[in-house]
Short mmCIF file of C-alpha atoms and ligand atoms in Angstrom, two decimals:
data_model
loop_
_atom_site.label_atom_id
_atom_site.label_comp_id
_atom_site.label_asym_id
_atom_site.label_seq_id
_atom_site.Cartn_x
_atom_site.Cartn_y
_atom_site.Cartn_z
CA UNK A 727 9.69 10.70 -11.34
CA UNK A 728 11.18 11.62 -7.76
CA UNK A 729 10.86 8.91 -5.24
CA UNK A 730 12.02 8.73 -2.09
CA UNK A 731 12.81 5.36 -0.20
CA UNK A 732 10.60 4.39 2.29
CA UNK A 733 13.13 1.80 4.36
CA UNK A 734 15.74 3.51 5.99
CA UNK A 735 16.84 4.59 9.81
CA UNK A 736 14.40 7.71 9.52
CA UNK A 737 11.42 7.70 7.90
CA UNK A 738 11.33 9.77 5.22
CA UNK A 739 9.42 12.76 5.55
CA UNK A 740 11.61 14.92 8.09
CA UNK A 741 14.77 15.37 6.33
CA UNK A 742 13.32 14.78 3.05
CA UNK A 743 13.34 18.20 0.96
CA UNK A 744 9.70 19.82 1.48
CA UNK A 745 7.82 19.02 -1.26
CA UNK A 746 4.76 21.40 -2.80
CA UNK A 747 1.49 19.81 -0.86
CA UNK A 748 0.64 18.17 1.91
CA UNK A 749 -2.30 16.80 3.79
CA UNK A 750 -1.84 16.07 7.18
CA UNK A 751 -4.57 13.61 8.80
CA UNK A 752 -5.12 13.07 12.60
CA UNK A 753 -7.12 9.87 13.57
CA UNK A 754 -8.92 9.07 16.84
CA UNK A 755 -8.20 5.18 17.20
CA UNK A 756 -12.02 3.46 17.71
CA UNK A 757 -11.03 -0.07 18.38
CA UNK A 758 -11.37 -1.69 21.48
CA UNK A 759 -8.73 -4.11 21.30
CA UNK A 760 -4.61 -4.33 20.86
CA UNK A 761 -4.73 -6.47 18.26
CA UNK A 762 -7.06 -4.42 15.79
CA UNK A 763 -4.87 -2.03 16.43
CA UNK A 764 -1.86 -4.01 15.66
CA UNK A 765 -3.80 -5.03 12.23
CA UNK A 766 -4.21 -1.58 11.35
CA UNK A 767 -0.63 -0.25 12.04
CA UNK A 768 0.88 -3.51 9.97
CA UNK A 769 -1.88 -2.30 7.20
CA UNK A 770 -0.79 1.03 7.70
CA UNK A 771 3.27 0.26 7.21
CA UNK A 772 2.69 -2.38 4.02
CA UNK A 773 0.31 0.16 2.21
CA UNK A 774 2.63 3.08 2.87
CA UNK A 775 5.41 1.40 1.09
CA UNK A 776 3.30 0.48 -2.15
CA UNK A 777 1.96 4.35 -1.90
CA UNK A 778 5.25 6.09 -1.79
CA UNK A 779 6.39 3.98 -4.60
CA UNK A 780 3.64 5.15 -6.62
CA UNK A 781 2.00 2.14 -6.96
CA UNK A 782 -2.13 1.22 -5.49
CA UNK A 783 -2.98 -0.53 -2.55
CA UNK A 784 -5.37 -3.03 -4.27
CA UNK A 785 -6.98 -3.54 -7.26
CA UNK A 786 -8.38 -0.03 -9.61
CA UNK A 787 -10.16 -2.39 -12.24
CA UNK A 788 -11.72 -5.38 -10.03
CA UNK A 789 -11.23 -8.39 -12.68
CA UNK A 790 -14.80 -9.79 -11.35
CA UNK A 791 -17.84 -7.01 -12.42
CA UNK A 792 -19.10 -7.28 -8.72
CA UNK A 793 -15.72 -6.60 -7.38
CA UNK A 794 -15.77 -3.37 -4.99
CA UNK A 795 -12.05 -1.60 -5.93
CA UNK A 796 -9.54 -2.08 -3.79
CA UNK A 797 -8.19 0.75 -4.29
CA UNK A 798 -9.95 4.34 -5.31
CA UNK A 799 -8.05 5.47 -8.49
CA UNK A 800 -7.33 9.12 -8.52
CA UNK A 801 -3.67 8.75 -8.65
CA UNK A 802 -3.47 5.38 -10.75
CA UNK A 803 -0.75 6.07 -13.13
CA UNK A 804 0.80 9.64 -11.76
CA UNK A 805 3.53 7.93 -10.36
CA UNK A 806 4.68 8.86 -6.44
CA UNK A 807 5.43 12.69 -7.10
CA UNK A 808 7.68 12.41 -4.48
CA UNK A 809 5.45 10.91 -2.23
CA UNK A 810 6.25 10.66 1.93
CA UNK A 811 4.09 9.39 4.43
CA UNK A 812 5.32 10.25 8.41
CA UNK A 813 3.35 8.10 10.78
CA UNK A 814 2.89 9.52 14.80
CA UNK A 815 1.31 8.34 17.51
CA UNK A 816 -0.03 10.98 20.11
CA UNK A 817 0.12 10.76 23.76
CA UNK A 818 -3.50 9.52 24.14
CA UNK A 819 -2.41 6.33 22.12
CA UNK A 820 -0.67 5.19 25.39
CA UNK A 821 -3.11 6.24 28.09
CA UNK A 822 -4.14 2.57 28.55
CA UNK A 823 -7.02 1.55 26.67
CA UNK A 824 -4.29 -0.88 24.51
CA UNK A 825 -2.21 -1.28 27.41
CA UNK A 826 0.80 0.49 26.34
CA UNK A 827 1.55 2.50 29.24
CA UNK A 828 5.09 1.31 29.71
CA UNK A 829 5.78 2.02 25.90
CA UNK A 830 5.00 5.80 26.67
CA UNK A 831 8.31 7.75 26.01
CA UNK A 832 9.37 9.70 29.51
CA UNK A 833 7.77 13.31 29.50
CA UNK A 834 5.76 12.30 26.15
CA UNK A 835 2.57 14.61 26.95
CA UNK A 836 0.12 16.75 25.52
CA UNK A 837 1.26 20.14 25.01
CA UNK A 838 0.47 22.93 28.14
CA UNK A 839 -1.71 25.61 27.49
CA UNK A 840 0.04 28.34 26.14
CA UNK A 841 -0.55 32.03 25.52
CA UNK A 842 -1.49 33.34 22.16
CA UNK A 843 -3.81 30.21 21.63
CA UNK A 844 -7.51 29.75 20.85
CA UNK A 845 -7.70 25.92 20.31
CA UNK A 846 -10.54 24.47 19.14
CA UNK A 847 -11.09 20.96 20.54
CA UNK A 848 -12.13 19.71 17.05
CA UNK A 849 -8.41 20.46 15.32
CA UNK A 850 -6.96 19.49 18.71
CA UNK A 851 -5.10 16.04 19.56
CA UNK A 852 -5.12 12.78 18.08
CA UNK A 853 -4.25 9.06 18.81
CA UNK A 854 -2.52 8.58 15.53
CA UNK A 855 -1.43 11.31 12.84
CA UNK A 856 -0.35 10.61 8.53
CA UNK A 857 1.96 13.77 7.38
CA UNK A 858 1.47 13.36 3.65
CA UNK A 859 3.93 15.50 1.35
CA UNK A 860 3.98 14.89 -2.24
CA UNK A 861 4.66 17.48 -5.45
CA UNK A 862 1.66 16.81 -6.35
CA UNK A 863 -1.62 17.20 -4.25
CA UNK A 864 -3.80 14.57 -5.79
CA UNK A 865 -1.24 11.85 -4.82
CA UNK A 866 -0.93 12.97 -0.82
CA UNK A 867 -4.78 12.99 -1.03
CA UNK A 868 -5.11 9.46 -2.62
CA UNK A 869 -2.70 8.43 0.21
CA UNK A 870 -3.98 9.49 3.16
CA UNK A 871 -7.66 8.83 1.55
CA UNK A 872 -6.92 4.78 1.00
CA UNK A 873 -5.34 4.82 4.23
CA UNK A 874 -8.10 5.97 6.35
CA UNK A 875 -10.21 3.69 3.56
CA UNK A 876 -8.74 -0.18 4.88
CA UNK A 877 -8.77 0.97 8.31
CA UNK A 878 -12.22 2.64 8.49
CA UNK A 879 -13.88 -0.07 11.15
CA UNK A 880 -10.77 0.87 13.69
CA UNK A 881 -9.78 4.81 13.24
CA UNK A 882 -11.96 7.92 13.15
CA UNK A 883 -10.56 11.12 11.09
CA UNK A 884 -10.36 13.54 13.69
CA UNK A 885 -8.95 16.55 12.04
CA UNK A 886 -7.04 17.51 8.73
CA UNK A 887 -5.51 20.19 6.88
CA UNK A 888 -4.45 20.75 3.28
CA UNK A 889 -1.20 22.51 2.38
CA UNK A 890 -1.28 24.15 -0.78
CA UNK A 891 2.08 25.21 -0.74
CA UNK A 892 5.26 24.51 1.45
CA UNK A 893 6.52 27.43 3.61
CA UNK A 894 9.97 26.18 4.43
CA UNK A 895 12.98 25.27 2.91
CA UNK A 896 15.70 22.54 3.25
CA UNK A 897 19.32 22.33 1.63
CA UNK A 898 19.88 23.64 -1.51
CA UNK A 899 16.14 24.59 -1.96
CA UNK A 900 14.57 28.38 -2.83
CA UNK A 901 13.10 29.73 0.08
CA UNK A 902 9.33 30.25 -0.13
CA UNK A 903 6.71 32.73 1.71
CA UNK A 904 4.15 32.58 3.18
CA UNK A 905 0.74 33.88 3.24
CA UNK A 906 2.30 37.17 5.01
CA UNK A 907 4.99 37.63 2.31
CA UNK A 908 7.61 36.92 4.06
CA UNK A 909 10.30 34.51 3.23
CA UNK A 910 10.05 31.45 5.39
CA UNK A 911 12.72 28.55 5.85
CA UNK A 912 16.16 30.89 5.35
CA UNK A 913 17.55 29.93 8.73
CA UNK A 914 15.58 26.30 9.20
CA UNK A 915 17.59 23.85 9.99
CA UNK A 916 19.53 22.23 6.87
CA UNK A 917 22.87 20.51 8.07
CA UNK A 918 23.07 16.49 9.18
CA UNK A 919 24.83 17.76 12.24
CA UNK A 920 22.05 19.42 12.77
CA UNK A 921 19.87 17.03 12.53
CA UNK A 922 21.51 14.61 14.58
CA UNK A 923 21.85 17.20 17.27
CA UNK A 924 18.66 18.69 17.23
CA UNK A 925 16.28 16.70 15.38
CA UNK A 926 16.79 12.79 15.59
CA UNK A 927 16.32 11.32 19.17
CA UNK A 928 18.95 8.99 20.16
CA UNK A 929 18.52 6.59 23.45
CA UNK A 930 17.10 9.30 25.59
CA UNK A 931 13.85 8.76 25.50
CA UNK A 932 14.41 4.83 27.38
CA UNK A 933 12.12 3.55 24.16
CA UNK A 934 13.72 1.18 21.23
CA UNK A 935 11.26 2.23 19.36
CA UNK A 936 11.90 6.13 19.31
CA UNK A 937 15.43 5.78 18.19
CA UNK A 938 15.87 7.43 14.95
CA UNK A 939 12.76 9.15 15.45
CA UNK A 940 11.55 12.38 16.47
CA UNK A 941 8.79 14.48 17.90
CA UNK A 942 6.21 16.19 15.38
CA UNK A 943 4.60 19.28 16.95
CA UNK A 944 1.50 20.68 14.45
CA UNK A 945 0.08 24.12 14.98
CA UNK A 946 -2.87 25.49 12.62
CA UNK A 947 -2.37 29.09 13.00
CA UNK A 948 -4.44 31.27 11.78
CA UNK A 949 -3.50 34.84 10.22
CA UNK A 950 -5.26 37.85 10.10
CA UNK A 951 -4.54 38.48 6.64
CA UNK A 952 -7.40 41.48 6.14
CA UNK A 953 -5.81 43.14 8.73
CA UNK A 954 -1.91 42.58 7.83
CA UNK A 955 -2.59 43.68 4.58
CA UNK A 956 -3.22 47.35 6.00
CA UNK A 957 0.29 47.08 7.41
CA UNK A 958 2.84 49.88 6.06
CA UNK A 959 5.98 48.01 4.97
CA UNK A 960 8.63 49.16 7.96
CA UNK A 961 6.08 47.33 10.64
CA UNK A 962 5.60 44.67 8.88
CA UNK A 963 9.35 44.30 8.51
CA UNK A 964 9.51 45.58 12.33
CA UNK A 965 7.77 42.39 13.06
CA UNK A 966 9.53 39.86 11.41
CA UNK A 967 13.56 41.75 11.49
CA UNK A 968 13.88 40.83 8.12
CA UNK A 969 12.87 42.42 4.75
CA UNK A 970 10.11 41.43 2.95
CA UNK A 971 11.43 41.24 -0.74
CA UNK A 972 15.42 39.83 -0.49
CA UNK A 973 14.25 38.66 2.80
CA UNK A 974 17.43 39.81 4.43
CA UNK A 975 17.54 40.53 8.22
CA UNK A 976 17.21 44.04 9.07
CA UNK A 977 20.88 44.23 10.10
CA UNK A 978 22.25 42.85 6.54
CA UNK A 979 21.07 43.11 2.69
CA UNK A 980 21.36 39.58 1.61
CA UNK A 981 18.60 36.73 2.41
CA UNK A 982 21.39 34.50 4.47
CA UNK A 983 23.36 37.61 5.49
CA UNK A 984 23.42 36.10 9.55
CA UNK A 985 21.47 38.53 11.24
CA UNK A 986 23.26 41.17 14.14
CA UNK A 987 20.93 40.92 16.89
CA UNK A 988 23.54 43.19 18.36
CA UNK A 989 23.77 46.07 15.52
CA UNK A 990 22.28 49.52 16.82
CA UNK A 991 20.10 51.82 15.06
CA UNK A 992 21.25 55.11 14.97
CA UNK A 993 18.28 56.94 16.91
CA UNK A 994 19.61 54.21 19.48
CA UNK A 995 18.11 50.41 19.74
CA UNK A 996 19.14 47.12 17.74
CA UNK A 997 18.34 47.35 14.66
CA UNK A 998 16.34 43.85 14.59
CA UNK A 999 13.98 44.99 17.05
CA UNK A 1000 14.28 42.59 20.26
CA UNK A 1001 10.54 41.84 20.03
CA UNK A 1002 10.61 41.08 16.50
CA UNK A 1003 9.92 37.37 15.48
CA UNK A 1004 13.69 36.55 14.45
CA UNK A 1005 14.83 37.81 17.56
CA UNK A 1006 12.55 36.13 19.78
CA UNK A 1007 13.16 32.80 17.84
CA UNK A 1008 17.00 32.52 16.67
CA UNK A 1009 19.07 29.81 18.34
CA UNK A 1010 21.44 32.65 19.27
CA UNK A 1011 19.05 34.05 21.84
CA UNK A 1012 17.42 30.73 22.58
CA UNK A 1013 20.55 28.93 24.50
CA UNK A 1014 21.42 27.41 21.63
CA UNK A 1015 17.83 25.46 20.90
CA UNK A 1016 16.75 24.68 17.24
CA UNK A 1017 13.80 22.90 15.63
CA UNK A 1018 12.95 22.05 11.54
CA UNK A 1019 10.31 23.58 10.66
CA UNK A 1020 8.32 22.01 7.77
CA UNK A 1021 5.05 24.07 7.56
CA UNK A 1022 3.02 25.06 4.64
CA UNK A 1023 -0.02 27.06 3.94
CA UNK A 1024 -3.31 26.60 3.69
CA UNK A 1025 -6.37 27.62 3.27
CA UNK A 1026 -10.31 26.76 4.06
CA UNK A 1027 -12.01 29.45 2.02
CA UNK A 1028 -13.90 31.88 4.11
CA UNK A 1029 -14.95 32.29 7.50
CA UNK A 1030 -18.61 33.03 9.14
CA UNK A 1031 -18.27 36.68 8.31
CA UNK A 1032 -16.31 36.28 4.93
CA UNK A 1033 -12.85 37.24 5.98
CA UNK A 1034 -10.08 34.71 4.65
CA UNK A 1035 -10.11 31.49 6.33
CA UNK A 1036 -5.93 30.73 5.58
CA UNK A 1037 -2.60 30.39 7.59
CA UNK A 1038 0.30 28.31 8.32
CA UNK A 1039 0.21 24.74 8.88
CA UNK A 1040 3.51 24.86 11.01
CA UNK A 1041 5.18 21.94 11.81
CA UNK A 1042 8.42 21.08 13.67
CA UNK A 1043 10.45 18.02 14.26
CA UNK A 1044 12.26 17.91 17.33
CA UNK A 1045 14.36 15.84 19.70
CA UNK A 1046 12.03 17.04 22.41
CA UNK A 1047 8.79 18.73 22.65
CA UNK A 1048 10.48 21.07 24.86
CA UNK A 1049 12.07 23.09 22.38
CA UNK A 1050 8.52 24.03 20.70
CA UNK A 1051 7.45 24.26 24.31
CA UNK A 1052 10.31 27.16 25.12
CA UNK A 1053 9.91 28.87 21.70
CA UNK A 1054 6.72 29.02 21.89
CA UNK A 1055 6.26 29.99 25.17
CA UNK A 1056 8.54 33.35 24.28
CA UNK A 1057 6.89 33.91 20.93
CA UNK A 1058 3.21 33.58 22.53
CA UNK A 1059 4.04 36.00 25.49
CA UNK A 1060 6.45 38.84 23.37
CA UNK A 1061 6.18 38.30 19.56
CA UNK A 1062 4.74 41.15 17.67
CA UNK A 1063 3.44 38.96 15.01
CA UNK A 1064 0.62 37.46 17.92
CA UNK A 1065 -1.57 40.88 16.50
CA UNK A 1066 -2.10 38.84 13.20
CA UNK A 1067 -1.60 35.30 13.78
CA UNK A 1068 -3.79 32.81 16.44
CA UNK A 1069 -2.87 29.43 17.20
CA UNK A 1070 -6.95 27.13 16.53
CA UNK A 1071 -4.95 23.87 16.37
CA UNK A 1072 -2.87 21.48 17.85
CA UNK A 1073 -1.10 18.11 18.16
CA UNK A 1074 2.47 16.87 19.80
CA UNK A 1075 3.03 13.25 18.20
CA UNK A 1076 5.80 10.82 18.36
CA UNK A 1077 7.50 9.70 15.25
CA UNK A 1078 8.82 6.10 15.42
CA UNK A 1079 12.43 5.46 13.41
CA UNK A 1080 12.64 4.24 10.35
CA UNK A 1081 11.63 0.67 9.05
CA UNK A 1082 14.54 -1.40 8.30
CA UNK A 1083 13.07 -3.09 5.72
CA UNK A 1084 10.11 -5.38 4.16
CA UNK A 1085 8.46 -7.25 7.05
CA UNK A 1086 8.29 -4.58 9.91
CA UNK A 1087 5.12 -2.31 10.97
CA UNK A 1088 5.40 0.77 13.25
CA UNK A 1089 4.36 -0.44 16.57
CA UNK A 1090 5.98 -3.88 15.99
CA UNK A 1091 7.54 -3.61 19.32
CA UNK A 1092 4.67 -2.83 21.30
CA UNK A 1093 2.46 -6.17 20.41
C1 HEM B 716 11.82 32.32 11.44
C2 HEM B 716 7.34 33.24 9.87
C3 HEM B 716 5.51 30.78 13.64
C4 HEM B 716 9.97 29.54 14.96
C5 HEM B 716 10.77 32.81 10.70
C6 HEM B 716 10.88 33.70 9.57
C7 HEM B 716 9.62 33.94 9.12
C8 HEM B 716 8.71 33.23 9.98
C9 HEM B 716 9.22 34.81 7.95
C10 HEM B 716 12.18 34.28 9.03
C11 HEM B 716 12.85 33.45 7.97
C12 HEM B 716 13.44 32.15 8.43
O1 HEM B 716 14.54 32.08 8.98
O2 HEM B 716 12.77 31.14 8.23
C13 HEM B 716 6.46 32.66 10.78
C14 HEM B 716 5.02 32.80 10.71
C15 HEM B 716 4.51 32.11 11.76
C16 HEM B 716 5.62 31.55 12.50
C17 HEM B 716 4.26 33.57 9.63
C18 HEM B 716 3.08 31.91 12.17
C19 HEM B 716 2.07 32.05 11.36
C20 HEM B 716 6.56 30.22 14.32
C21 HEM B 716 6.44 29.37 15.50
C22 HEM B 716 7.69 29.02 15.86
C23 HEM B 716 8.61 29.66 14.92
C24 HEM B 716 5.13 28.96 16.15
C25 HEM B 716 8.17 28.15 17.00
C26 HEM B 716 7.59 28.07 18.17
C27 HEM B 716 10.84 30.17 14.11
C28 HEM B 716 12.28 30.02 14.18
C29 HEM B 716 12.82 30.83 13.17
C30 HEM B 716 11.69 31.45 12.50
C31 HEM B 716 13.06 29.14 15.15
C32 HEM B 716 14.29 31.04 12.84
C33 HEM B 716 14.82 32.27 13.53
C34 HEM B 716 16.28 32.49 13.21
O3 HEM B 716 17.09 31.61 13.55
O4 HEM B 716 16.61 33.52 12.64
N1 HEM B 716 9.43 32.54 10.94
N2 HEM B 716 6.79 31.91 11.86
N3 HEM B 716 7.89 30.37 14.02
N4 HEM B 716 10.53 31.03 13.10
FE1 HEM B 716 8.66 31.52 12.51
#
């Protein structure tokens, strides 16, 4: 059964491979004082290592008959599946109420407002956030489930979102689609140098804590599928640059064929339109800037006036918020897919490094 460690200089999560599922939790912290929240974070980090090793956080089968389980029992015996849990802490964690101010990485803030956004306060935010991935989605739910569970007298759940499938890739893995069609993950970031470059933070941020971390930016965008699904073929492929079956950019025939943002049609005008989504995004017209993206799909059934209630859970790791910031801020003003996609939710978190081993909590340093 796939595991993945949980010690290391990253936690796992980020570079990990994306698995199938995923439920990503947001908590509002409730308690009052620096200490319950220590408790809960050293809770938190303990737990998280029995979880992603596939084994409970407490007793299924109380040996006493009055004995209340310790832990619920939906995944007893399924083995992790993979399992990663990625702890963040939003800005809001350090605003003072646990007096943490001076732990507050330099420029660490909520996201601006941004066009091409309806956010709804209720999937907004978030003092602390739990990325669960697993293979399977009974074992991310058990996870982030238990977790909430031991630390229900000092965190609120303030939003969540299931991912029924992943809609990126990493090395070596098939690229999926997503709810448009469309592959999704051919050009994501896959190399270590990569990573270290674009991904990982390093000293910069003037916080211990932070190094070997990175910055988690979620978006719950919503997608007009009704509509998109009216959509002849050579818009939709218009929007995106690339084709929808080999997924190839519009200027090659091959999925990793590296797209010619330069290549002219012949009535005149690059072939990968310059307001199509590729164009808009690639590193190549972006001074170089590159993110991981590690979103996956979901859905909520059916809106008020039965339409489909279903999207893209995106999210990004990062050095820096910035370069979702300057993306976005490009794709919300000029991208052709804002006619079938809305931004409702959002969150900017930061991801402490890795724990080195047994022993340590996220948030050690801070108490
Ligand atoms: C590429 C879909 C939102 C950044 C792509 C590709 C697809 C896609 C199909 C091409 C294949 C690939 O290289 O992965 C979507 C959909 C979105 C969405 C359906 C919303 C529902 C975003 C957002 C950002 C973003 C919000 C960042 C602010 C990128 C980047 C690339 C990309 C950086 C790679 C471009 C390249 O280097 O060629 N996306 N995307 N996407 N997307 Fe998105």
């Amino acid at each position: 059964d796939e595991r993945h460690p949980f010690y290391g200089e990253h936690q796992a999560g980020i570079s990990t491979p994306p698995q199938d599922h995923l439920v990503f939790t947001a908590f509002d912290v409730t308690a009052t004082t620096p200490v319950e929240l220590q408790l809960v974070l050293a809770k938190w980090s303990a737990a998280m290592a029995e979880l992603t090793n596939g084994r409970p956080v407490g007793k299924v089968q109380p040996a006493r008959a009055n004995g209340v389980p310790g832990d619920t029992g939906e995944a007893a015996d399924m083995g992790p599946h993979g399992l990663t849990l990625t702890l963040g802490f939003g800005p809001s964690l350090f605003d003072g109420r646990f007096g943490l101010e001076k732990f507050k990485p330099a420029g660490f803030d909520q996201l601006p407002a941004m066009a091409g956004e309806s956010l709804d306060p209720a999937m907004t935010g978030g003092d602390l956030c739990i990325q669960a991935c697993a293979n399977d989605p009974q074992v991310a739910y058990h996870a982030v489930r238990n977790l909430a569970r031991m630390a229900r007298t000092s965190v609120r759940t303030r939003w969540t979102v299931l991912g029924f499938g992943r809609a990126s890739a990493g090395a070596n893995q098939i690229t999926p689609r997503n709810l448009l069609g469309f592959k999704d993950g051919t050009r994501n970031i896959k190399t270590e140098e990569d990573f270290a470059e674009h991904v990982w933070v390093g000293d910069e941020a003037g916080q211990g804590w932070m190094a070997g971390g990175s910055y988690l930016v979620a978006r719950k965008i919503h997608m007009m599928i009704e509509t998109w699904d009216e959509d002849p073929i050579n818009d939709q492929q218009g929007i995106f640059g690339r084709t929808k079956q080999a997924g190839a950019p519009l200027s090659g025939t091959r999925e990793h064929d590296v797209p010619d943002f330069h290549a002219a049609a012949p009535g005149g005008g690059p072939v990968i339109p310059a307001d199509s989504h590729i164009a808009l995004a690639a590193h190549e017209n972006n001074g170089g800037t590159k993110i991981l993206r590690r979103g996956y799909n979901f859905t909520d059934g059916l809106d008020a006036v039965g339409r489909l209630d279903a999207g893209l859970m995106f999210l990004s790791f990062q050095r820096d918020p910035e370069q979702f910031v300057a993306l976005q801020r490009k794709l919300g003003s000029s991208d052709r897919l804002n006619e079938y996609i809305r931004h409702v939710g959002s969150g900017v978190y930061a991801v402490p490094g890795g724990l080195p081993a047994a022993g340590n909590y996220y948030g050690k340093e801070f108490f």
